[in-house]
Amino acid sequence: SSPLLLPALESFTGDFHYQHSLKNCRMEISDPSRPTEESPLVANGGEHDVESSSPASTATGTSVREEEMAKPWPATLERGLSLLATPHVGDAEFVDAVTKSPRFGYYGTPGAGGMRHRAGKVIPPVAPTNQNIIPPEDRQQLGGPWGSFRNLSEKAMSFKSTMASLRGDALAQQSAAAAAVRTKAEQEDKEIDAHEYRARILSAQGGGGGKKKNKKAAATAELDEVHRSPGFDREKAYDTVRMKDKKAEAAKAKSGSRDASFSQCVFNMANILMGVGMLGLPFIFKSAGWGGGFFITFFFGAVTWRTSILIGRELNGDPRPGHSFDDNPYKSPIVPGSSANARMRKPLNTFPDIARESFGEKGCIVLSSVLYFELFSCLSIFFVSLGDHLSTLFPEVSETKHMCIVAIVLTVPTALLRTPRLLSYLSAVGTFATVAVVLAVVASAASAGDITDMLAERYNKLEDTPHHIMWRTSGLPLALGLIAYAFSGHAIVPSIYSSMKRPQDFEKMVDITFLIVIVCCSLVAVAGYYMFGTFVEDQITISLAKAGTAPQLAMDMLTWLMILTAFSKFTLTMFPLALGLEEIIAPYVPTETAMEVASSLIKLVLIALALAVAIFFPSFSFLCSLVGLICTMIVSVIFPAGAHLVLFGERLPLWEKAIDWLFVIGGSIMAVVGTIATV
């Protein structure tokens, strides 16, 4: 059993090259429910992944991102939208967790058949194989030496057994020799470390030749350094890794926590509904008149209030009001469908879950694509808003140049650097801006009153009377799109619902929230249109800045606040959109560094495309109206009503079915007709 016979035998069988190639292959754990373990192949020279073998991830079974990639697309949508659901001031750990790129290459390379299936089925990963290596199970189908070996093994099994025995003995001898060499080397390293450690101790005790320290702190630091054991640095590095993993798990637990109070949920939902779209509310009255503006505002407010309640019932798993149940749907011990008092279906967590349960995987993909398109459109809207507000401060520079400059600046916090602490503070800017806009518009209208005659004289349009109209039918489609965009945000509703301490109070929370939102929107719309009439801009803050009725310093501060708001919302909106695209390419990416590069490239491309759309359609009202008519009408009206019919149709009374069908059919008609009329 001499090792000298092994190369000849291995060259004959070909197994040596195959086994050697497998040593460099990295295997992944296919079942997300099993604890991640380091494969023996990894220990023999393969690449070791810190995340998959860290203490935190081992304790929980898998890392957060691996659990995510075990689900069908879009698994990252919910955590991406949670960044927009509520301000996260100073919570850098949470922001870092929700903005981190998906797990790269979790199912191996696509060439090895490891890409996860987009129809909801997960293809188990296999060990990647080199294209030049032929697996043993395929060799018997070939001719040449493989066929010869097959015939030989069939006719002479005793020779094959002898050969395997020789190979095993040789490998055992080689392993024993290698183990002995490693043991001796480790022992020598320990002796060297111990010798250096003793030398440092003796040197410190000897006084160092009578030298005096200038500072007590320096002496203490040197003494601490001397008394450190040889393995101190290694333990410290390992503790750092464990601490990072614990923080990531804590952020994951926080993102999925269900302890938000009633008032917090009211604040979060009102903050979502009263976004940048509020700036265009006075323009709705300019387009449709006093009567048309009030009709559109209250009508669409009632529709979106109803669909928000429908989404809550779909998440609850029952068509009855949430307050009909005493227990939390996510903690209920009662099996759904087990009795008349039990919930009809299992509770759901996310918007894609509702779509998948109602319309299957294809329906989920369609709805998610619409959501991502809406997010992309919002990026273009933010570009236009930034260009318009900067143009009021620096009129000598064109809006296009302003948008290009802003696009370059935006690459820093979005594409080049992922700064969680900065993002955590930017998330609160929108809330402060909303309050500032409401107060500024109402205060300006109360102090200055109707200034339409002054503006008509300034712009030489004295003949254009009256400056306030009662009804304009031709402006209803544009007004409908603007109000739809202002009331968009239903994709965030599942995040708010699942975060509630008492989901049974969801419908009461929706009632109070929509009452607050409609009152605030009506104040802004009425005050802005009363003050500026037909001269109002599609963004009320620009009208305030140009009017000159308020102190210039106050208007400049408000304009800069809106610039910062658009900047922050652009940065925050970029991440859920980019995560959805990164999730698609993640199985193809081999390393963490490559994933970071791909993430930056995706964000740069999105910035360039959004800038191109903004330059080609530099109208805030036009873009908002199109997004509202196409995306918001689907996400906030058609989909919730359709899913309500599919999930609970057999249990719904006739009047609820009629309302749902009215929303589906009426929403489709308004989306098509309104888009054509607006374009």
Coordinates of N, CA, C and O in Angstrom, one line a residue, residues 40-102:
P40 N -17.3 20.6 5.2 CA -15.9 20.2 5.2 C -15.2 20.7 4.0 O -14.0 20.9 4.0
L41 N -15.9 20.9 2.9 CA -15.2 21.4 1.7 C -14.7 22.8 1.9 O -13.7 23.2 1.3
V42 N -15.4 23.6 2.7 CA -15.0 24.9 3.0 C -13.7 24.9 3.8 O -12.8 25.7 3.7
A43 N -13.7 23.9 4.8 CA -12.5 23.8 5.6 C -11.2 23.4 4.9 O -10.1 23.7 5.3
N44 N -11.4 22.8 3.7 CA -10.3 22.4 2.9 C -9.8 23.4 1.9 O -9.4 23.0 0.8
G45 N -10.1 24.7 2.2 CA -9.6 25.7 1.3 C -10.6 26.5 0.6 O -10.3 27.4 -0.1
G46 N -11.9 26.2 0.9 CA -13.0 27.0 0.3 C -13.1 28.3 0.9 O -12.5 28.6 1.9
E47 N -14.0 29.1 0.4 CA -14.2 30.5 0.9 C -15.2 30.4 2.1 O -16.3 29.8 2.0
H48 N -14.9 31.0 3.2 CA -15.7 31.0 4.4 C -16.5 32.2 4.5 O -16.0 33.3 4.4
D49 N -17.8 32.1 4.7 CA -18.7 33.3 4.8 C -19.0 33.5 6.3 O -19.5 32.7 7.0
V50 N -18.6 34.7 6.8 CA -18.8 35.1 8.2 C -20.3 35.1 8.6 O -20.6 34.6 9.6
E51 N -21.1 35.6 7.7 CA -22.5 35.7 8.0 C -23.2 34.3 8.3 O -24.0 34.2 9.2
S52 N -22.8 33.3 7.5 CA -23.5 32.1 7.6 C -23.0 31.2 8.7 O -23.6 30.2 9.1
S53 N -21.9 31.6 9.3 CA -21.4 30.8 10.4 C -21.2 31.6 11.7 O -20.5 31.1 12.6
S54 N -21.7 32.7 11.7 CA -21.5 33.6 12.9 C -22.4 33.0 14.0 O -23.3 32.3 13.8
P55 N -22.1 33.3 15.3 CA -22.9 32.8 16.4 C -24.3 33.1 16.3 O -25.2 32.3 16.6
A56 N -24.6 34.4 15.9 CA -26.0 34.8 15.9 C -26.8 34.1 14.8 O -27.9 33.6 15.0
S57 N -26.2 33.9 13.7 CA -26.9 33.3 12.6 C -27.0 31.8 12.9 O -28.0 31.2 12.5
T58 N -26.0 31.2 13.5 CA -26.2 29.8 13.9 C -27.3 29.5 14.9 O -28.0 28.6 14.8
A59 N -27.4 30.5 15.8 CA -28.4 30.3 16.9 C -29.8 30.4 16.3 O -30.7 29.8 16.8
T60 N -30.0 31.3 15.3 CA -31.3 31.4 14.8 C -31.6 30.5 13.6 O -32.7 30.5 13.1
G61 N -30.6 29.7 13.2 CA -30.9 28.8 12.1 C -30.3 29.3 10.8 O -29.6 28.6 10.1
T62 N -30.6 30.5 10.4 CA -30.1 31.1 9.2 C -30.0 32.6 9.5 O -30.5 33.1 10.4
S63 N -29.2 33.2 8.6 CA -29.2 34.7 8.7 C -30.4 35.3 8.1 O -31.2 34.6 7.4
V64 N -30.7 36.5 8.4 CA -31.9 37.2 8.0 C -32.0 37.2 6.5 O -33.0 36.9 5.9
R65 N -30.9 37.5 5.8 CA -30.9 37.6 4.3 C -31.1 36.3 3.7 O -31.6 36.2 2.6
E66 N -30.6 35.2 4.3 CA -30.8 33.9 3.7 C -32.3 33.5 3.9 O -32.8 32.9 2.9
E67 N -32.9 33.8 5.0 CA -34.3 33.6 5.1 C -35.1 34.3 4.0 O -36.1 33.8 3.5
E68 N -34.7 35.5 3.7 CA -35.3 36.3 2.7 C -35.2 35.7 1.4 O -36.2 35.6 0.6
M69 N -34.0 35.2 1.0 CA -33.8 34.7 -0.3 C -34.5 33.3 -0.5 O -34.5 32.8 -1.6
A70 N -34.9 32.7 0.6 CA -35.6 31.4 0.5 C -37.1 31.6 0.1 O -37.8 30.7 -0.1
K71 N -37.5 32.9 0.0 CA -38.9 33.2 -0.4 C -38.9 33.7 -1.8 O -37.9 34.1 -2.4
P72 N -40.1 33.6 -2.4 CA -40.2 34.1 -3.8 C -40.2 35.6 -3.9 O -40.4 36.3 -2.9
W73 N -39.8 36.1 -5.1 CA -39.7 37.6 -5.3 C -41.1 38.2 -5.2 O -42.1 37.6 -5.6
P74 N -41.3 39.4 -4.6 CA -40.2 40.3 -4.0 C -40.1 40.1 -2.5 O -41.0 40.7 -1.8
A75 N -39.2 39.4 -2.0 CA -39.1 39.2 -0.5 C -38.5 40.4 0.2 O -38.8 40.5 1.4
T76 N -37.9 41.3 -0.5 CA -37.3 42.5 0.2 C -38.2 43.7 0.2 O -37.9 44.7 0.7
L77 N -39.4 43.6 -0.4 CA -40.3 44.7 -0.5 C -40.7 45.2 0.8 O -40.8 46.4 1.1
E78 N -41.1 44.3 1.7 CA -41.7 44.7 3.0 C -40.6 45.4 3.8 O -40.9 46.5 4.4
R79 N -39.4 44.9 3.9 CA -38.4 45.6 4.7 C -38.0 46.9 4.1 O -37.6 47.9 4.8
G80 N -38.0 47.0 2.7 CA -37.7 48.2 2.1 C -38.7 49.3 2.4 O -38.4 50.5 2.6
L81 N -40.0 48.9 2.3 CA -41.1 49.9 2.6 C -41.1 50.3 4.1 O -41.6 51.3 4.4
S82 N -40.6 49.4 5.0 CA -40.6 49.8 6.4 C -39.7 51.0 6.6 O -39.9 51.7 7.6
L83 N -38.8 51.2 5.7 CA -38.0 52.4 5.8 C -38.8 53.7 5.6 O -38.5 54.8 6.2
L84 N -39.9 53.6 4.9 CA -40.8 54.7 4.6 C -42.0 54.8 5.5 O -42.7 55.8 5.5
A85 N -42.2 53.8 6.3 CA -43.4 53.7 7.1 C -43.4 54.6 8.3 O -44.5 55.1 8.7
T86 N -42.3 54.9 8.9 CA -42.2 55.7 10.1 C -40.8 56.4 10.2 O -39.8 55.8 9.7
P87 N -40.7 57.5 10.8 CA -39.3 58.1 11.0 C -38.5 57.2 12.0 O -39.0 56.6 12.9
H88 N -37.2 57.1 11.7 CA -36.3 56.3 12.5 C -35.2 57.2 13.0 O -34.0 56.9 12.6
V89 N -35.5 58.2 13.7 CA -34.5 59.2 14.1 C -33.4 58.5 15.0 O -33.7 58.0 16.1
G90 N -32.2 58.6 14.6 CA -31.1 58.1 15.3 C -30.9 56.6 15.4 O -30.0 56.0 16.0
D91 N -31.9 55.8 14.8 CA -31.8 54.4 14.8 C -31.0 53.8 13.7 O -31.6 53.3 12.7
A92 N -29.7 54.0 13.7 CA -28.9 53.6 12.6 C -28.8 52.1 12.4 O -28.7 51.7 11.3
E93 N -29.0 51.4 13.5 CA -28.9 49.9 13.4 C -30.1 49.4 12.5 O -29.9 48.5 11.7
F94 N -31.3 49.9 12.8 CA -32.4 49.4 12.1 C -32.3 49.8 10.6 O -32.6 49.0 9.7
V95 N -31.9 51.1 10.3 CA -31.8 51.5 9.0 C -30.7 50.7 8.2 O -30.9 50.4 7.0
D96 N -29.6 50.4 8.9 CA -28.6 49.6 8.3 C -29.1 48.2 7.9 O -28.8 47.6 6.9
A97 N -30.0 47.6 8.8 CA -30.5 46.3 8.5 C -31.5 46.3 7.3 O -31.4 45.4 6.5
V98 N -32.3 47.3 7.2 CA -33.4 47.3 6.2 C -32.8 47.7 4.8 O -33.5 47.5 3.8
T99 N -31.7 48.4 4.8 CA -31.1 48.9 3.5 C -30.0 48.0 3.0 O -29.5 48.2 1.9
K100 N -29.7 46.9 3.8 CA -28.6 46.0 3.3 C -29.0 45.2 2.1 O -30.1 44.8 2.0
S101 N -28.1 45.0 1.2 CA -28.4 44.3 0.0 C -28.8 42.8 0.3 O -28.4 42.3 1.3
P102 N -29.5 42.2 -0.6 CA -29.9 40.8 -0.4 C -28.7 39.9 -0.4 O -27.6 40.3 -0.8

